[in-house]
Amino acid sequence: MIHLAYLLPLLPLVGGSVLAVGGRRLGEPLAGWLGTGTVLGSFVITCIEFAALLGRSGPGGRSVVQVLWSWIPVGGLQVHVTFLVDPLSMTMALFVTGISALIHLYSIGYMHGDPDFPKFFTYLNLFVASMLLLVLGGNMLITFVGWEGVGACSYWLISFWFQRDSAASAGKKAFIYNRVGDVGFLLAMFLVFEKTGSLDYRVVFAHLHAFGPASATAVCLLLFLAAAGKSAQIPLFPWLADAMEGPTPVSALIHAATMVTAGVYLMCRFNPMLALSHDAQLVVASVGAATAFVAATIGATQHDIKKVLAYSTVSQLGYMFLAVGTGAYQAAIFLMVAHAFYKGLLFLGAGSVIHAMDDEQDLLRMGNLRRYLKLTSATFAVAWLAIAGIPPLSGFWAKGDVLDNAFAFNKALWAVGLVTAALTAYYLSRLMAMAFFGDERWRQAFPTPAGVAAASAGDAGAGTGHGTPGTATHGAGHGVGHSGEPHEGPWVMGLPLVVLSVLALLGGALNLPWHPSWDPLGWLTPVFGTRLFDAHLSSSTQWVLGVVDTVMALIGLGIALPLWTRDVQRPRLEPAFLRRAWLIDTAIDTTVSRPGTLLARFAATVLDVRIIDGAVNGTARLTGMLGSGLRRAQTGFVRQYALGIVLGMVALLAYMASRVWM
Amino acid sequence: MNLLPSLAGMAAAVTGHLALPHIDYLSILPIMIMLGGAVAIIGWSSLLRRPLDVTWVTSLTVLTATAALTMSLFQWYSVLHSGAHTHIDGAVVMDGFSVLVSVLVTCATFVSAVVGDSWLRREDVRGPEYHVLMLVSASGAMTMGVANDLIVVFLGLEILSIALYVLAAFNPRRAESGEAALKYFVLGAFSSAVFVYGIALVYGATGTSNLPQIADFLARNVALHDGLLLAGLALLLVGFGFKIAAVPFHLWTPDVYQGSPTPVTGFMAAVAKAGGFAALLRVFVSSFHLLRADWQPPVWVLACITLVLGAVVALLQQDIKRMLAYSSINHAGFILLGLQAATARGVEASLYYLFVYSFMVIGTFGVISVVAGRGDRDHGLETYRGLASRQPWLAGALVVLLLAQAGVPFTTGFVAKLEVVTAAVHGGSTALAVVAMVTAAIAAFFYLRVGVLMYTPAQNGTGEDGDMAAALGGAAPSSDDPVLVGVGEAGSITVGALGSAPPVPAGAAFGIALCVVVTVVFGIWPQPLTAFAHHATLVLAP
């Protein structure tokens, strides 16, 4: 059964290929159902694999390598296409396929009427295939293929509505930021190969003695650069907010639940290496904590519903890296899974709101939607309480786990995490209040969008009026527009909300601290082994920390909810510095983009035209002259061709004669 | 031990009967099937009053090729389980090498038959001769693969060539076709004479034409630098060099490739090269292995000038068939790298290269045949401008096949180039490997140029290509066209063909798709083919 692993990426790959070739012919909604079906198939197979893996035991029994074929057999570089089936990859595969299947289903409703409906599902399927390749890869190169694959699909999906300039440039931005990270991945691969002569995870981790402290730190930091690009950590996070230009299911699937967790996965996979370098651990944990805090402060000031969620994702990813840095890999995975549930739910809920509001994303123009979107607001509320950390929802347990470990590891990092927890509760309650409580601001005739756009500077978002191809049809059937009040989408959009809210509610059961025998996440232990950080916290300390977490969450919630329900115009609480994401875009623009542009201009006008083109044209002219000379031999006369043969023959005979007589 | 044959010989002398050697039919079964199929088709059609329908002929040819392929796989099984053996009094051999050549040639025949089917329909050429000649020619190439005696090599060479001469002339409506055939024939006969003379000299020096016995002779006699033998070797090299289009024996190639019907060109490039290289590799690497110090340097030079000339002159061509003719010369240079290495690894690499090149080149000429339109005339590079918008699938297939020829990763071409270059480096010819890779970079230009043209909109007259042509010293108007195709005429047809995109005929589409699939699938998953080539060892391994 284990050897069905190859089907996991294969099914969506085949689905994506079929859709790419015949998607138009299948049309809507068949293309969507095909896409959903292949991912659902992968999910079912993952469940089977999972069960099969559970049935095995022993220390090495739960780590199976499936070798498919030899891919690059070049001298010392022997790369096989292999899949590594172990508790870590299966956990990832399980939630990736599960959530993907739900979001595919949701997209059938959300993308209804879009002229590029089949193309959307092509990309989604290819994305899932790449993600599974990334997760299951048995060596760094296969993982890298998946890594690049998800990057490419992310690019296509962010700029899916490429007719909008903002979407097109957001796609480019995401791609370029990710390239910076990819450099880290590549260099790490080179370094690992140089030290161990292999890229295979099992071989590399069996030869850890080849790494000194310096080289281990280098590999870890390079990998962390890659992870920071993919998982939007400081300083490579601004792309994720812009990525919200993509259709909302994309934001939910790729930029909340799956792809952005790839960085965390990578660091978890390399936990034996990370254990060799305390410096790298400290860097990872510090950057994670800092990102969590910074992104939370930005999230607290945004007006675009999806941007709030985007920064929230960045912040939560920061928590995960904090956990990774402290060695609490299980806590990181636990938070990743729980986060996938509630953040997927938040995005899908936001999508439902946007869908109902006729593609309106500005929180200032929402309000009191709980009266109209009953299902959405109920499920959204579950996710809200979960992420805020209210017991007994999943977020409380997951975040608590991370913070407990941070407490034992380093008090300063723990303090940052705790403040961020309060901020988290604050900004989501703010979102909740602005969207679902308060006045029905969408009824008012609003001043021109220009004023709001200016106010919310950074959020060059997709407010109304951006002519997406899907908008026209959306407006016809749903939405507030002129046709009445907002209402819920079709059942395909509702079902994923319900399923995810149940998961967000109960996900905490994955790792409850009450009884030692209840330890489902313990099955990850073989992957991390002794490298797992042991917090050694007494039961009473854990209780106290839990209460502190809850109090912080309640503080954030208690401040934000009444405040933002009463009035949404509070510019003093939204300083421009925070609204514009700590000016990081401006900083990157001055330090990187402008010098880069100057350099490029110099290269284009001076280097390329004068030197490179000159050399190329010179070579071409030389080759051309050589060729015309040689071409003279090609006269078309048979006698001269025969002469050519004779001359060749004479030359050969002369050479042979020289061998005999000289 | 020796008593029995001599007794038989005496008995034969006494009774006046010939003593027939024992024949193991499995060893020559694929060849017999190919020839038998050819005879059956021509025999059946001669019994009919009207010409046999092309559908029937193609089906029978495909069936024959498939049967021969199946038998080749049986041979493979036999070789794997009971080892390689010589048969028919040592005249032929059945080893992994010969089986791979059989598989290659039958596959090439299969694909060429379906591609040729579309050509025959379009040009309205009736009769079964096209397919019959192809089967016969293929059987010649397979004979060269199994040959274990210089005389058998020569037999195969002639069976292969004579059928090809006729095939080259197969378009009665184009004068160039006849001209190409005549040139090919005259020069082919010339080089065959040289080849036979080479056999005679080798026989004179060693007293045998049997390949293992030659090797045996060389191992037992340390007659260093035997002039007679070395001269024979040189003449053999000339004969093979002609067949594989190595410089300077290549001069016929551009004219013949351009003049022949396009599917024939593809077949010629694949099968004639395969047959020639098969015999060349076997004769030089296994029989004359001990003399490698004598033949490696000239082969080094041949490979070097073949690589360079093929790549450089191809740059200047404005006719895609001539361009690909030079490109095939460049490929021959690459395959020579494996011979020059004179190692088992080199043979393996050359075989792999031949195998995957066959699919690339037949597919490429299949596309060209379709694009050329009725009359098989439009071969100017300008015809390809904007092809992607008219026939996206065809253009896509051509891009893949050309990229494979350029040696781009994820295609079989990449692995092929990698293998031969690795073999050359391991054989100690690093300089030659460097030359090869430089020519690969040059060659990439003219492959990519076609790709760029196809994706350049038709109305954009002075595009990228204009600049490049200008950079190449204004070599745009082709002046070396000996086959005086009216440029204006070709141009007017080009203009006429714009806009309307005829559907790709089924046969050609199938053949091209097959080639593309093989090229891409085994580019991503090279293991089966490399393993096949790895086990396809010569019975007399170096």
Coordinates of C-alpha atoms in Angstrom, one line a residue, chain A residues 342-535:
Chain A
Y342 CA -8.7 28.2 10.6
K343 CA -6.9 30.4 8.1
G344 CA -8.4 28.5 5.2
L345 CA -11.7 29.0 6.9
L346 CA -11.1 32.8 7.3
F347 CA -10.1 33.2 3.7
L348 CA -13.0 31.2 2.4
G349 CA -15.3 33.2 4.7
A350 CA -13.7 36.4 3.3
G351 CA -14.3 35.0 -0.2
S352 CA -17.9 34.4 0.7
V353 CA -18.2 38.0 1.9
I354 CA -16.5 39.4 -1.2
H355 CA -18.6 37.2 -3.4
A356 CA -21.7 38.4 -1.6
M357 CA -20.6 42.1 -1.7
D358 CA -20.0 42.1 -5.4
D359 CA -16.2 42.0 -5.3
E360 CA -16.0 44.5 -2.5
Q361 CA -13.0 44.0 -0.2
D362 CA -12.9 47.3 1.7
L363 CA -13.8 46.8 5.4
L364 CA -15.0 50.4 5.5
R365 CA -17.8 49.5 3.2
M366 CA -19.1 46.5 5.0
G367 CA -20.8 46.2 8.4
N368 CA -23.5 44.2 10.1
L369 CA -23.2 41.4 7.6
R370 CA -24.1 38.8 10.2
R371 CA -27.7 39.6 9.5
Y372 CA -27.4 38.6 5.8
L373 CA -24.6 36.0 5.8
K374 CA -25.6 33.7 8.6
L375 CA -23.6 30.7 7.7
T376 CA -20.5 32.7 6.8
S377 CA -20.6 34.8 9.9
A378 CA -21.1 31.8 12.1
T379 CA -18.2 29.9 10.6
F380 CA -16.1 33.0 10.5
A381 CA -16.7 33.5 14.2
V382 CA -15.4 30.0 14.9
A383 CA -12.2 30.8 13.0
W384 CA -11.9 34.2 14.7
L385 CA -12.1 32.7 18.2
A386 CA -9.7 29.9 17.1
I387 CA -7.0 32.2 15.9
A388 CA -7.5 34.6 18.8
G389 CA -6.6 31.8 21.1
I390 CA -9.8 31.4 23.0
P391 CA -10.0 27.9 24.7
P392 CA -11.0 25.3 23.8
L393 CA -10.6 26.0 20.1
S394 CA -7.7 24.7 18.1
G395 CA -5.7 27.9 18.0
F396 CA -5.5 28.1 21.8
W397 CA -3.8 24.7 22.0
A398 CA -1.5 25.2 19.0
K399 CA -0.4 28.7 19.9
G400 CA -0.1 27.7 23.6
D401 CA 2.2 24.9 22.6
V402 CA 4.5 27.3 20.7
L403 CA 4.5 29.8 23.5
D404 CA 5.2 27.2 26.2
N405 CA 8.3 26.1 24.4
A406 CA 9.4 29.6 23.8
F407 CA 9.0 30.3 27.5
A408 CA 11.4 27.6 28.3
F409 CA 13.8 28.5 25.5
N410 CA 14.1 32.2 25.9
K411 CA 11.9 34.6 27.9
A412 CA 12.4 37.6 25.6
L413 CA 11.1 35.7 22.6
W414 CA 8.2 34.4 24.7
A415 CA 7.3 38.0 25.7
V416 CA 7.3 39.1 22.0
G417 CA 5.1 36.1 21.2
L418 CA 2.7 36.9 24.0
V419 CA 2.3 40.5 23.0
T420 CA 1.7 39.3 19.5
A421 CA -1.0 37.0 20.8
A422 CA -2.9 39.9 22.2
L423 CA -2.4 41.8 18.9
T424 CA -3.7 38.8 17.0
A425 CA -6.9 38.8 19.0
Y426 CA -7.1 42.6 18.5
Y427 CA -6.8 42.7 14.7
L428 CA -9.1 39.9 14.0
S429 CA -11.7 41.2 16.4
R430 CA -11.3 44.5 14.6
L431 CA -12.0 42.7 11.3
M432 CA -14.9 40.9 12.8
A433 CA -16.4 44.1 14.1
M434 CA -15.9 46.0 10.9
A435 CA -17.4 43.3 8.7
F436 CA -20.1 41.6 10.7
F437 CA -21.1 44.1 13.4
G438 CA -21.8 47.9 13.4
D439 CA -23.7 49.9 10.8
E440 CA -24.6 48.7 7.4
R441 CA -22.2 51.1 5.7
W442 CA -22.6 49.4 2.3
R443 CA -26.0 51.0 2.1
Q444 CA -24.6 54.5 2.1
A445 CA -23.6 56.2 -1.1
F446 CA -19.9 56.3 -0.5
P447 CA -17.6 59.0 -1.5
T448 CA -15.5 58.2 -4.6
P449 CA -13.1 55.4 -4.1
A450 CA -10.2 57.8 -4.6
G451 CA -10.6 59.2 -1.1
V452 CA -10.6 55.8 0.5
A453 CA -7.8 54.5 -1.7
A454 CA -5.7 57.5 -0.7
A455 CA -6.5 56.9 2.9
S456 CA -5.4 53.3 2.8
A457 CA -2.3 54.1 0.7
G458 CA -0.8 50.7 0.6
D459 CA -4.0 48.8 -0.1
A460 CA -4.0 49.3 -3.9
G461 CA -6.5 46.5 -3.6
A462 CA -9.2 45.3 -5.8
G463 CA -12.0 47.5 -4.7
T464 CA -15.0 47.8 -6.9
G465 CA -14.8 49.0 -10.4
H466 CA -11.8 46.9 -11.4
G467 CA -13.2 45.1 -14.3
T468 CA -12.4 41.5 -13.7
P469 CA -13.8 39.2 -16.3
G470 CA -15.8 37.4 -13.6
T471 CA -17.3 40.5 -12.1
A472 CA -20.0 41.1 -14.6
T473 CA -21.5 37.6 -14.1
H474 CA -21.0 37.8 -10.4
G475 CA -23.0 41.0 -10.2
A476 CA -25.8 39.5 -12.2
G477 CA -26.7 36.7 -9.8
H478 CA -25.3 37.7 -6.5
G479 CA -24.0 40.6 -4.6
V480 CA -25.3 43.7 -3.2
G481 CA -25.0 45.9 -6.3
H482 CA -28.3 47.3 -7.3
S483 CA -30.2 44.1 -7.0
G484 CA -30.7 43.9 -3.3
E485 CA -28.9 42.6 -0.2
P486 CA -25.9 40.3 0.1
H487 CA -26.7 36.6 0.3
E488 CA -24.8 33.4 0.6
G489 CA -23.2 31.5 -2.3
P490 CA -24.2 28.1 -3.5
W491 CA -23.7 24.9 -1.4
V492 CA -20.3 24.1 -2.9
M493 CA -19.1 27.2 -1.2
G494 CA -21.0 26.5 2.0
L495 CA -19.9 23.0 2.6
P496 CA -16.2 23.7 2.8
L497 CA -16.9 26.4 5.4
V498 CA -18.8 24.0 7.6
V499 CA -16.2 21.2 7.3
L500 CA -13.4 23.6 8.1
S501 CA -15.2 25.2 11.0
V502 CA -15.6 21.8 12.6
L503 CA -11.9 21.1 12.1
A504 CA -11.0 24.5 13.5
L505 CA -13.2 23.9 16.5
L506 CA -11.9 20.4 17.3
G507 CA -8.4 20.5 15.8
G508 CA -6.9 21.1 19.2
A509 CA -7.7 17.5 20.0
L510 CA -4.5 16.6 18.0
N511 CA -2.4 17.6 20.9
L512 CA -4.1 17.9 24.3
P513 CA -1.7 18.1 27.2
W514 CA -4.1 16.3 29.6
H515 CA -3.0 12.7 29.5
P516 CA 0.3 11.2 28.4
S517 CA -1.5 8.3 26.6
W518 CA -3.3 10.8 24.3
D519 CA -0.6 11.9 21.9
P520 CA -1.5 11.7 18.2
L521 CA 1.3 14.1 17.3
G522 CA 3.7 11.8 19.1
W523 CA 3.9 9.8 15.9
L524 CA 6.0 12.5 14.5
T525 CA 8.6 11.8 17.1
P526 CA 10.7 9.4 15.0
V527 CA 11.3 12.2 12.5
F528 CA 12.6 14.6 15.1
G529 CA 13.9 12.1 17.7
T530 CA 16.1 13.5 20.4
R531 CA 16.4 16.8 18.6
L532 CA 13.0 17.7 19.8
F533 CA 13.2 20.4 22.4
D534 CA 11.9 19.3 25.8
A535 CA 10.4 22.2 27.6

